[in-house]
Short mmCIF file of C-alpha atoms in Angstrom, two decimals:
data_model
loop_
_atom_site.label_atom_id
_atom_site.label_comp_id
_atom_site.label_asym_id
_atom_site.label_seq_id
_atom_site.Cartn_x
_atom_site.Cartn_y
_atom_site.Cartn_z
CA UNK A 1 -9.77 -23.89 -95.39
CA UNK A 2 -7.61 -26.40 -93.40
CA UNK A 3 -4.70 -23.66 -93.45
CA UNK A 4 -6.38 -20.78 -92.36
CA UNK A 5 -8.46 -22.73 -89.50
CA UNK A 6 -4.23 -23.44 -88.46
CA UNK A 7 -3.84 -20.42 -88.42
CA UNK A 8 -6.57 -18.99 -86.08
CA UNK A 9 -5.62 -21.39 -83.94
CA UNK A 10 -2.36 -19.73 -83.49
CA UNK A 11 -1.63 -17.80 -80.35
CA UNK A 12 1.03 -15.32 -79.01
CA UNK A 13 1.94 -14.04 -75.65
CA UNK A 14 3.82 -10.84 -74.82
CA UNK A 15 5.45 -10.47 -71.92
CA UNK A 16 5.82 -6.35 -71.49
CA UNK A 17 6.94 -3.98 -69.24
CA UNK A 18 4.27 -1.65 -68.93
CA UNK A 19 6.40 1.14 -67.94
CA UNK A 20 7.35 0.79 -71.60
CA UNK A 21 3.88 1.20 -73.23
CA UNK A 22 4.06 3.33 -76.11
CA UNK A 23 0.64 4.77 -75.50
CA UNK A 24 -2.99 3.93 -73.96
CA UNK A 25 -4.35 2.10 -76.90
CA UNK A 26 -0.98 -0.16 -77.82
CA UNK A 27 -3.00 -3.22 -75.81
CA UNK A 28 -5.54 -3.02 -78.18
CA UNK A 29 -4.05 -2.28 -81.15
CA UNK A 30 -2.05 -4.96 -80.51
CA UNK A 31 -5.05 -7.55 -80.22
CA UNK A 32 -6.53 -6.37 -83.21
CA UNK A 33 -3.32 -6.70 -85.22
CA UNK A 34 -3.55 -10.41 -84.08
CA UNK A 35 -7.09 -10.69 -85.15
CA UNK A 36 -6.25 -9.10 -88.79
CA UNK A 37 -3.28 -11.69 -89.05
CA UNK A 38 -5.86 -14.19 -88.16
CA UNK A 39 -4.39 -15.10 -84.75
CA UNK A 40 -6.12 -15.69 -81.85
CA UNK A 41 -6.24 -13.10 -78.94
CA UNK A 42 -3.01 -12.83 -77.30
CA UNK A 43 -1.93 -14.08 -73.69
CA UNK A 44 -1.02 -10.46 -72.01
CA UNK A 45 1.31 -10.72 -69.55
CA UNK A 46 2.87 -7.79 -67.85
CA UNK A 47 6.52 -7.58 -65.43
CA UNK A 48 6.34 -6.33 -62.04
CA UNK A 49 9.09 -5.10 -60.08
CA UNK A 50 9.46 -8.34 -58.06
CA UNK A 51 9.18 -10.40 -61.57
CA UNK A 52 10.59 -8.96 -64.29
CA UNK A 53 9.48 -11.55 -67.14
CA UNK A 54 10.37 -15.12 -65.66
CA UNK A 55 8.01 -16.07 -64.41
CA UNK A 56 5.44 -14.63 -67.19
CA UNK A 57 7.07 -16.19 -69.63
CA UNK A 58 7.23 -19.77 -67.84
CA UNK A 59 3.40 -19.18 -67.69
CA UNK A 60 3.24 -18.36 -71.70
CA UNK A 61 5.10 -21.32 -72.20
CA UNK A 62 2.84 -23.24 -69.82
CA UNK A 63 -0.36 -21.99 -71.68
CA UNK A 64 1.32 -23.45 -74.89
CA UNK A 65 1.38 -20.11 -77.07
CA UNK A 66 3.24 -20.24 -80.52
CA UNK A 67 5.37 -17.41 -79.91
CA UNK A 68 6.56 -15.21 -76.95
CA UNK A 69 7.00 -11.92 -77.62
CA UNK A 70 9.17 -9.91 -75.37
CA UNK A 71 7.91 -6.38 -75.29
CA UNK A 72 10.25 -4.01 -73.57
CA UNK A 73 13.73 -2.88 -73.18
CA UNK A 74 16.76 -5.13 -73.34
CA UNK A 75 16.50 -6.04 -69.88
CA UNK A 76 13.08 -7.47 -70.18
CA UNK A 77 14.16 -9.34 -73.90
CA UNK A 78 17.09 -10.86 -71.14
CA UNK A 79 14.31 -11.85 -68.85
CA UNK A 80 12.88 -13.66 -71.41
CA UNK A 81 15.43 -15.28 -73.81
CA UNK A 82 16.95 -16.51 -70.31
CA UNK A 83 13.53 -19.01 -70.22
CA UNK A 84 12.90 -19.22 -73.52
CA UNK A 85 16.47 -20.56 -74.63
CA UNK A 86 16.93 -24.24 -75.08
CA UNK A 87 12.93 -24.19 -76.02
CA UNK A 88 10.98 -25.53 -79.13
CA UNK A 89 8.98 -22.45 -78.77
CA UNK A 90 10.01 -19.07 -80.95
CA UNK A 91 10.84 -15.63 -79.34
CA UNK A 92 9.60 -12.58 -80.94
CA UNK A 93 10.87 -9.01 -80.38
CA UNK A 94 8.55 -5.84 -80.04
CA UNK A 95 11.53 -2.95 -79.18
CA UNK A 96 9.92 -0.40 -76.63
CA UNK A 97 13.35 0.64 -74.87
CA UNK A 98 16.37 3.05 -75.49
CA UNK A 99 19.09 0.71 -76.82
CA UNK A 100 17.10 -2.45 -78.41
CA UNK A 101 20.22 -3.52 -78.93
CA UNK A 102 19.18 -7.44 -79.95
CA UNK A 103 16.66 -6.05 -82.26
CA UNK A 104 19.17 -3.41 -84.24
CA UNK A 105 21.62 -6.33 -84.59
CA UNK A 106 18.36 -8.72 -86.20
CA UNK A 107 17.51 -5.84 -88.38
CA UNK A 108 14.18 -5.69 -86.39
CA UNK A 109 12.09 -2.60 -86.82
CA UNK A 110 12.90 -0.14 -83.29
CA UNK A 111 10.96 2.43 -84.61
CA UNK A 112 7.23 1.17 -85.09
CA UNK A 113 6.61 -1.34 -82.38
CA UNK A 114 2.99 -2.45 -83.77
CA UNK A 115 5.08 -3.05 -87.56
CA UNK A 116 7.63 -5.08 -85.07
CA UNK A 117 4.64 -7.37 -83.62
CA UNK A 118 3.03 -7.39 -87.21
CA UNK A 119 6.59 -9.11 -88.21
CA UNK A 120 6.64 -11.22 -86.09
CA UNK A 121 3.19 -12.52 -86.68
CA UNK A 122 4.15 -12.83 -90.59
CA UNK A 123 7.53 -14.12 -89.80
CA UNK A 124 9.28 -17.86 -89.53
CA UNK A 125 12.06 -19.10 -87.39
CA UNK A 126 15.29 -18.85 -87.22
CA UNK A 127 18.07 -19.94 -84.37
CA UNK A 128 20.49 -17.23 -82.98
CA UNK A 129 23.28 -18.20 -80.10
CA UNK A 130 23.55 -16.73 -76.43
CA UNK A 131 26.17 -16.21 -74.46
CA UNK A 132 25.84 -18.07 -70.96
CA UNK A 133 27.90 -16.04 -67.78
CA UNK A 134 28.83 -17.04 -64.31
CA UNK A 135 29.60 -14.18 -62.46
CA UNK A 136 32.46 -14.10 -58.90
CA UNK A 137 32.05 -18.29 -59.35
CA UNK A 138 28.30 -17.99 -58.43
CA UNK A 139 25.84 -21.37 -58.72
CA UNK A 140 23.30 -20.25 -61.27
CA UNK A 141 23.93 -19.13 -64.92
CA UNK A 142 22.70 -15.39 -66.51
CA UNK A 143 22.04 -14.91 -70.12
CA UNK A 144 22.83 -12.48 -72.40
CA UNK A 145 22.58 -12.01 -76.20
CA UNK A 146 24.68 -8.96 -77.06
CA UNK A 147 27.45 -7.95 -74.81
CA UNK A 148 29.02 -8.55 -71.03
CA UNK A 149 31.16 -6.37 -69.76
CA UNK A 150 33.80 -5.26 -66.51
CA UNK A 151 34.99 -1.93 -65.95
CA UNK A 152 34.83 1.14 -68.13
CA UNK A 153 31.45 0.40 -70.49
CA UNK A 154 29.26 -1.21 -67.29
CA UNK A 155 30.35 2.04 -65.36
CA UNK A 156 28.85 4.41 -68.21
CA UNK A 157 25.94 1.82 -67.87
CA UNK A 158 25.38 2.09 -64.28
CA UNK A 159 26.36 5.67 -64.27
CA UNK A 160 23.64 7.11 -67.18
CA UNK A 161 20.90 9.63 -66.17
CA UNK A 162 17.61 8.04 -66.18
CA UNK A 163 15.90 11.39 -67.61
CA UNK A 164 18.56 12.20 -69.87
CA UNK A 165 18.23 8.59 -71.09
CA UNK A 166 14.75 9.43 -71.04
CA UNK A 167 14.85 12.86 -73.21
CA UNK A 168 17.59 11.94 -76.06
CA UNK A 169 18.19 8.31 -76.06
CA UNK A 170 21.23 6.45 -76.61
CA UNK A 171 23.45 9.70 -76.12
CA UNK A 172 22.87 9.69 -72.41
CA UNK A 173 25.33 6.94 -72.69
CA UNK A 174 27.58 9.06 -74.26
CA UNK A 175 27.24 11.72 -71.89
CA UNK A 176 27.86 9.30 -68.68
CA UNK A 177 31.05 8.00 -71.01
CA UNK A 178 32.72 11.13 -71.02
CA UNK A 179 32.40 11.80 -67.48
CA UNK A 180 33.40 8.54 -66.37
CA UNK A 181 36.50 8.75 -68.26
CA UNK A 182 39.31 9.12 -65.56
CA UNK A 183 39.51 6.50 -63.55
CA UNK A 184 41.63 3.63 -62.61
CA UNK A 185 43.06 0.64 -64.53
CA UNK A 186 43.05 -3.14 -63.10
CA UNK A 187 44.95 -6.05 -64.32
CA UNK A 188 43.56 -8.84 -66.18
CA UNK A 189 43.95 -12.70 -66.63
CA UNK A 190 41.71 -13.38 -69.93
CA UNK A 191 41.67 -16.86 -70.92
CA UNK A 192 40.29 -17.86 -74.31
CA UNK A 193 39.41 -21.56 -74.66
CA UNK A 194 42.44 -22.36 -72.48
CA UNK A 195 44.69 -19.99 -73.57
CA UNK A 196 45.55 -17.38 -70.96
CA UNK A 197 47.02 -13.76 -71.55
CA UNK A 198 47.30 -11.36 -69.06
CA UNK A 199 46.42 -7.53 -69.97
CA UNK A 200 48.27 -4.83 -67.50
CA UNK A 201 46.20 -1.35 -67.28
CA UNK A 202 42.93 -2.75 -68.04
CA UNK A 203 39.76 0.00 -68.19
CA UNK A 204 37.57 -2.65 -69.77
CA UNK A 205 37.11 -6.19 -70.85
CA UNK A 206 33.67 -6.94 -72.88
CA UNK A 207 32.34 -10.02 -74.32
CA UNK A 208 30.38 -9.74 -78.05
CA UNK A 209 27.95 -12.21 -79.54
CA UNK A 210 26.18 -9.21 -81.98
CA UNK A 211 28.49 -6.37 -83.79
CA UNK A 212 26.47 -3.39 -83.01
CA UNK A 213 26.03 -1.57 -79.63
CA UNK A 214 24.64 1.99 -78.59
CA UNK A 215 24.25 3.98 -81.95
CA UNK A 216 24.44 1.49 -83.99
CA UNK A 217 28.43 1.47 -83.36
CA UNK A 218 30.31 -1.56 -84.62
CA UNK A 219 32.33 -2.41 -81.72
CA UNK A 220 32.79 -6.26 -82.72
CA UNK A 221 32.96 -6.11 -86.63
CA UNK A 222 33.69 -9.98 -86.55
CA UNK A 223 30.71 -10.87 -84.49
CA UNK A 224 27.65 -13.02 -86.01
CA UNK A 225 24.52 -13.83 -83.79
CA UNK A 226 25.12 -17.49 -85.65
CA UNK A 227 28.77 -18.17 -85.64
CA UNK A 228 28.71 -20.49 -82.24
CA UNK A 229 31.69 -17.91 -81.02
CA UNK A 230 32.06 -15.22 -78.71
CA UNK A 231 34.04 -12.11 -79.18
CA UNK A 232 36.14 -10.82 -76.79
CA UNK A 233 37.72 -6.58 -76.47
CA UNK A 234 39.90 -5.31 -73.97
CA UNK A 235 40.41 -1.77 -73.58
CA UNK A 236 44.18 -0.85 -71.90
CA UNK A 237 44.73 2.85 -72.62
CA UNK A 238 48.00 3.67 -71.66
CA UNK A 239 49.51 7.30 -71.07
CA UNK A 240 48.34 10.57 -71.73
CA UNK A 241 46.82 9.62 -75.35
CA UNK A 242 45.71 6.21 -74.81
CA UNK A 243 42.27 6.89 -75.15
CA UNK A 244 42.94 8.21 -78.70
CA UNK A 245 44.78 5.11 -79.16
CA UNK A 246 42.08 2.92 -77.91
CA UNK A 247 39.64 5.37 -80.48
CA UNK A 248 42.14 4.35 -83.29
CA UNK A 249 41.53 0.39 -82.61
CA UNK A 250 37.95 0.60 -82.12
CA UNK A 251 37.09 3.00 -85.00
CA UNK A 252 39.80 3.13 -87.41
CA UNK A 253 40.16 2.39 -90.78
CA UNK A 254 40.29 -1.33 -91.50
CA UNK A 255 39.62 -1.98 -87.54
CA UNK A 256 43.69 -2.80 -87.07
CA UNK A 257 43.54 -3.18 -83.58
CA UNK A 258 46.57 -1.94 -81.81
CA UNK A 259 48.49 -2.72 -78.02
CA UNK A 260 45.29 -0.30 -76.60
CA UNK A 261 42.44 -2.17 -78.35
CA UNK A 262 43.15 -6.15 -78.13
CA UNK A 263 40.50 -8.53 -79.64
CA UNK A 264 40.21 -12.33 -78.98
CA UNK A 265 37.74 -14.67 -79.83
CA UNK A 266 36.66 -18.16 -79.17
CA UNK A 267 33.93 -20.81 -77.78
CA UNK A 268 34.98 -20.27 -73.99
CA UNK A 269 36.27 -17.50 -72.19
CA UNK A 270 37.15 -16.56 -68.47
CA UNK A 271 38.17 -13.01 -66.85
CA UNK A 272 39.90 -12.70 -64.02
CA UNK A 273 40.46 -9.08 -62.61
CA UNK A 274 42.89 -7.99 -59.49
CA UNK A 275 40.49 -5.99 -57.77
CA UNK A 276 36.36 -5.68 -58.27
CA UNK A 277 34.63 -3.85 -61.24
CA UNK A 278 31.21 -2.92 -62.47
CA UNK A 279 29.99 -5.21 -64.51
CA UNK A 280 27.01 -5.01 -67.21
CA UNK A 281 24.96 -7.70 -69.39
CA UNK A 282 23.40 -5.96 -72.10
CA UNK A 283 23.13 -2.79 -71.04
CA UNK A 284 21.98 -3.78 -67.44
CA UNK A 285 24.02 -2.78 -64.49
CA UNK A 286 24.58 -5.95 -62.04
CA UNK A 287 26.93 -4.74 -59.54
CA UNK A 288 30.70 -5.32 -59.30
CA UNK A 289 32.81 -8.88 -59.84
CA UNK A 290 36.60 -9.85 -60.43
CA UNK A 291 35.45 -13.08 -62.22
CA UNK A 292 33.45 -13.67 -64.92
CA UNK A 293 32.80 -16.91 -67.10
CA UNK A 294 31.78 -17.12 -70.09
CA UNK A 295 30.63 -19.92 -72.91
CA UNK A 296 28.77 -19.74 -75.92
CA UNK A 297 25.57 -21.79 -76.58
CA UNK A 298 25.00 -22.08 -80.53
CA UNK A 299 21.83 -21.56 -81.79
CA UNK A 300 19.86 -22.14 -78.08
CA UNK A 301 17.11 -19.81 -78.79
CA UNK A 302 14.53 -19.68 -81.64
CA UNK A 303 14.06 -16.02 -83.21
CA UNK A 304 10.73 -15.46 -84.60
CA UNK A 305 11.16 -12.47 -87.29
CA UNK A 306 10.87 -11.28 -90.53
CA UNK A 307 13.59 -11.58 -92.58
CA UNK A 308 17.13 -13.82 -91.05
CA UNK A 309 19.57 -12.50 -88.35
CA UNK A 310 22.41 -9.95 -90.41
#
């Protein structure tokens, strides 16, 4: 009796985007999947334009809810993790954008968002790093969870078609990819934990903490959300084939990467470009940059899911 009185007294919020609603009923459905797990009504909190999730989920956590549930794209499961991180209190994940990418790495359900919020009701916690980045030098700190990038992938980012994105999904990016091809290189200073390299002919330099991105494509292999290490690629094609090259040490067989695919990891890392890029934290165009900063936190933010982090 004790137990199950516990229970009830349990409480989520979600934090959503309500451009993102699946449909009209979702807000109900969703309170009466809390009252079948025997959780209380849920603390609904929806982003605005001028707030996209801070600030709600500084008010969950003010409210004292057992759980807050980011329900949205990866830009509003940034918003959140961003306040959330360095908490006691557990994230949950209810996918209701294109990419999800946090929630295909966790093995988290992208297809049923009501089976996503029922596992995270059943669920228990787990810890997962972040990835903290300063951006040109600037004062305050931005979070991200699956991938940073300069140059080539935060231009397909920033380039996509919102309706095409719309209409068929994660190909959109594909689409923008192949468009946004051409283009110039830039020279790079990467330092890893101290170590510096410098990389002539740069298209891209990205930053992994998860192995998947759009499609489900394994672009860090080595990466683990719990490793306390961040995974650095950077892209140099070179000549009139180097983008097959680049293809061959992204995709090949054994993932052998060559001169046009270059992979370093470590705890700390720091990217210094000759002239300014696009840059992109997961998935979200930001603007352009010539530095970027980056250090892992291990196991800052509390994960609560169904099943542990792959």
């Amino acid at each position: 009796m004790a137990e199950q009185q516990h229970q009830q007294d349990k409480r989520a919020a979600v934090v959503i985007n309500p451009m993102k609603v699946p449909d009209e009923n979702f807000k109900e459905n969703f309170i009466q999947l809390c009252t079948d797990a025997g959780w209380a009504e849920p603390l609904w909190l929806e982003t605005t334009e001028e707030d996209t999730g801070a600030g709600q989920t500084r008010q969950a956590l003010e409210a004292g809810v057992d759980v807050v549930i980011a329900a949205g794209g990866d830009g509003t499961v940034r918003c959140v993790a961003e306040i959330m991180a360095g908490t006691d209190t557990a994230m949950g994940l209810v996918p209701l954008g294109t990419g999800n990418l946090l929630a295909r790495n966790l093995g988290i359900d992208v297809t049923d968002p009501l089976n996503a919020g029922k596992d995270v009701l059943a669920g228990s916690e787990t810890k997962i790093d972040v990835i903290n980045a300063v951006v040109d030098h600037g004062k305050h700190e931005q979070l991200f969870l699956v991938a940073a990038g300069v140059g080539y992938d935060a231009t397909i980012m920033g380039d996509t078609i919102d309706g095409l994105k719309d209409r068929v999904g994660w190909l959109a990016y594909v689409e923008s990819g192949l468009r946004k091809l051409p283009g110039k290189s830039v020279t790079a200073k990467v330092s890893v934990d101290g170590k510096q390299t410098i990389h002539h002919r740069v298209r891209s330099v990205m930053v992994g903490n998860c192995e998947k991105l759009m499609g489900g494509v394994e672009i860090f292999p080595d990466a683990l959300v719990t490793d306390g290490a961040l995974d650095l690629l950077i892209l140099a094609p070179k000549g009139r084939f180097g983008w097959l090259g680049v293809i061959a040490g992204v995709f090949g067989k054994g993932r052998n990467r060559n001169k046009f695919a270059q992979s370093l990891a470590g705890k700390t890392a720091e990217i210094e470009l000759d002239r300014p890029q696009e840059f992109q934290l997961d998935g979200d165009h930001l603007g352009t940059a010539t530095h970027l900063q980056v250090t892992v936190a291990p196991l800052a933010l509390t994960i609560r899911m169904t099943g542990s982090p792959k």
